[in-house]
PDB file of C-alpha atoms in Angstrom:
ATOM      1  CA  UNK A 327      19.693  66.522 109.612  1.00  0.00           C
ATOM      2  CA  UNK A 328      16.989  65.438 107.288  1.00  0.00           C
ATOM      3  CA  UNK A 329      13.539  65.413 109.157  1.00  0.00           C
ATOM      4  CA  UNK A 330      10.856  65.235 106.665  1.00  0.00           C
ATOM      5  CA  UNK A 331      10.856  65.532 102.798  1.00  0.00           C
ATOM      6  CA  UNK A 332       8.137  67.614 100.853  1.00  0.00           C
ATOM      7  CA  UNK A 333       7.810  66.971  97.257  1.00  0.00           C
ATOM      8  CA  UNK A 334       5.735  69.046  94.526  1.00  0.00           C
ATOM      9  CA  UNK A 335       2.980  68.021  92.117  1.00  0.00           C
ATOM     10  CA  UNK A 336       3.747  65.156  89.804  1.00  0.00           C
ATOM     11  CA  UNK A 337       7.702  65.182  90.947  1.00  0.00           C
ATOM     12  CA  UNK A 338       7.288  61.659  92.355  1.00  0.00           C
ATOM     13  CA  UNK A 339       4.557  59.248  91.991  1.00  0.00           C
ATOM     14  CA  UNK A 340       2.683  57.644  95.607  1.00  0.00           C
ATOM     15  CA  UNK A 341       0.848  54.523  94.371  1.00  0.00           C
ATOM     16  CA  UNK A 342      -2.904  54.915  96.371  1.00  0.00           C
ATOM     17  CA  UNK A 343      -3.138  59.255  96.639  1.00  0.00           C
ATOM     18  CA  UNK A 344      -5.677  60.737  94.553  1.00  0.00           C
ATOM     19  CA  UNK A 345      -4.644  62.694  91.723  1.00  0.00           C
ATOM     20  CA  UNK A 346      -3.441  66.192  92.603  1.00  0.00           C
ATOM     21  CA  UNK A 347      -2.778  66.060  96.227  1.00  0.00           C
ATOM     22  CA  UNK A 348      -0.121  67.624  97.948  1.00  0.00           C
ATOM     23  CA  UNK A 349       2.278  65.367 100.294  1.00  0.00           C
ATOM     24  CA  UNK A 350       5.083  65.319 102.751  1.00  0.00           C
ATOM     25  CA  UNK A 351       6.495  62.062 104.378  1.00  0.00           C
ATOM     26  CA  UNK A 352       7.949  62.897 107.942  1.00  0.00           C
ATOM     27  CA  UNK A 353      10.103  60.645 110.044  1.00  0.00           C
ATOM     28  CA  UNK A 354       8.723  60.127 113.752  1.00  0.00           C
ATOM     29  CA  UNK A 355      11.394  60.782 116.334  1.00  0.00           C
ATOM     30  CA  UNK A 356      11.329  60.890 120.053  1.00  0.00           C
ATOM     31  CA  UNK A 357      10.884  64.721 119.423  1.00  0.00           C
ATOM     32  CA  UNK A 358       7.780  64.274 117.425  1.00  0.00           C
ATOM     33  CA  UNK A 359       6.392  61.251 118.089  1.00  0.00           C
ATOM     34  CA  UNK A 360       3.686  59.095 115.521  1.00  0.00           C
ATOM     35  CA  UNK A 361       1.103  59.950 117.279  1.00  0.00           C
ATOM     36  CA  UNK A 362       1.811  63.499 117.836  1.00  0.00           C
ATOM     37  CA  UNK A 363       2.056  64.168 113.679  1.00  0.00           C
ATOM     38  CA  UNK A 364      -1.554  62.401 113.349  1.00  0.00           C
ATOM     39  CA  UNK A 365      -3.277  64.562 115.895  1.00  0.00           C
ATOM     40  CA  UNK A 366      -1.360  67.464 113.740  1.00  0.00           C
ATOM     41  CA  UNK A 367      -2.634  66.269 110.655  1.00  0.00           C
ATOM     42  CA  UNK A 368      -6.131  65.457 112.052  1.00  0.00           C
ATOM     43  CA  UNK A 369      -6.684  69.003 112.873  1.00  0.00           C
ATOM     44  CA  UNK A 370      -5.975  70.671 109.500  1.00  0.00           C
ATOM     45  CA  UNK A 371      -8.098  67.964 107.891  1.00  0.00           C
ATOM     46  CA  UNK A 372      -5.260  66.095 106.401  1.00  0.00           C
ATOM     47  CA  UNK A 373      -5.146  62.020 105.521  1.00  0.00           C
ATOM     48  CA  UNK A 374      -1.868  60.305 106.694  1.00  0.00           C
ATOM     49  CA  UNK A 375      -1.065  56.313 106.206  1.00  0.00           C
ATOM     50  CA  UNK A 376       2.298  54.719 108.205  1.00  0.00           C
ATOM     51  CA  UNK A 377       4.377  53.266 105.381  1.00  0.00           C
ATOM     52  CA  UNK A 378       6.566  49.844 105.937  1.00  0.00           C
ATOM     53  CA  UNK A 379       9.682  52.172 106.487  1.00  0.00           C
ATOM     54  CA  UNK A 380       7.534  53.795 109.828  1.00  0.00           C
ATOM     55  CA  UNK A 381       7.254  57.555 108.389  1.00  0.00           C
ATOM     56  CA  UNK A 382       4.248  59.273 108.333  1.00  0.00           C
ATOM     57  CA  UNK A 383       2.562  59.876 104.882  1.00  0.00           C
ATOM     58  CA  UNK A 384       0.322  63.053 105.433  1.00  0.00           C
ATOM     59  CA  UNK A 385      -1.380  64.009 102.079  1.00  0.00           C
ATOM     60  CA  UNK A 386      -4.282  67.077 100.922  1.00  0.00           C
ATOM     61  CA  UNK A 387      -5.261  69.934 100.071  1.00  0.00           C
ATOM     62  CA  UNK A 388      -1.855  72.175  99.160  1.00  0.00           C
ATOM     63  CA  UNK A 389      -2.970  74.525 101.353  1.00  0.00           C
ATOM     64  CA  UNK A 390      -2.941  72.361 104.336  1.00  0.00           C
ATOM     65  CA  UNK A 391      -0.177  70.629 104.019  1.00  0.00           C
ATOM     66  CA  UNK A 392       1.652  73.869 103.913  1.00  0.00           C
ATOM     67  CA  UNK A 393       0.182  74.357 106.983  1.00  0.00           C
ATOM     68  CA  UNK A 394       1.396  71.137 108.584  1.00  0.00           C
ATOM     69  CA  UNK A 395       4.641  72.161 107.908  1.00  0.00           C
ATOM     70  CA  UNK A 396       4.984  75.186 109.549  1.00  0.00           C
ATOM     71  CA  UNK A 397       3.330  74.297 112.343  1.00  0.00           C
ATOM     72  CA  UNK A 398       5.452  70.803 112.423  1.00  0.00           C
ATOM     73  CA  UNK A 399       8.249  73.249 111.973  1.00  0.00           C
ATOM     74  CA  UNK A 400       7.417  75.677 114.592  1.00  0.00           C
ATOM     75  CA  UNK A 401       6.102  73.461 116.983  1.00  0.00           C
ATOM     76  CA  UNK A 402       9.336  71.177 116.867  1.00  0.00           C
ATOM     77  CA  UNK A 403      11.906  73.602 116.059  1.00  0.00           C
ATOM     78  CA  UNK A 404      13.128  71.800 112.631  1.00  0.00           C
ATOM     79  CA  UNK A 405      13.655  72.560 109.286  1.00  0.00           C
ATOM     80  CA  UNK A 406      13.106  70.826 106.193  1.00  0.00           C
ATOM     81  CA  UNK A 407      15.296  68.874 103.661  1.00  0.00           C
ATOM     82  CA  UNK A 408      14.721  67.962 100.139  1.00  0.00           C
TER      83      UNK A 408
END
């Protein structure tokens, strides 16, 4: 199952991120809930935005966003798709 999607550098253009930022989108489920992944991203310092398709948009510093992932990861038990 396909849980959240990380993609590198200039792979895939997000109209509105600044230049260079590292992303992942993640899909909210009952498991991890919305408002769960932006308390997550609010403590490592990360910006998210809700896109019109309801994931999560969580974008920074590459370091960081690594982060989020493992600890979405170990916190939920999932593992990523691409």
């Amino acid at each position: 199952r396909r849980v959240f999607e990380e993609e590198e550098g200039a792979s895939r253009f997000v109209p509105g991120l600044p230049r260079g930022q590292r992303w992942v989108r993640v899909k909210p489920s009952g498991e991890m809930p919305v408002e769960a992944l932006k308390a997550l991203a609010n403590e490592l310092s990360l910006s998210f935005n809700v896109q019109k398709d309801g994931c999560l948009l969580v974008y920074g510093e590459d370091e960081r966003v690594k982060d989020f992932v493992k600890k979405m990861a170990t916190k939920y038990g999932l593992k990523a798709g691409k």
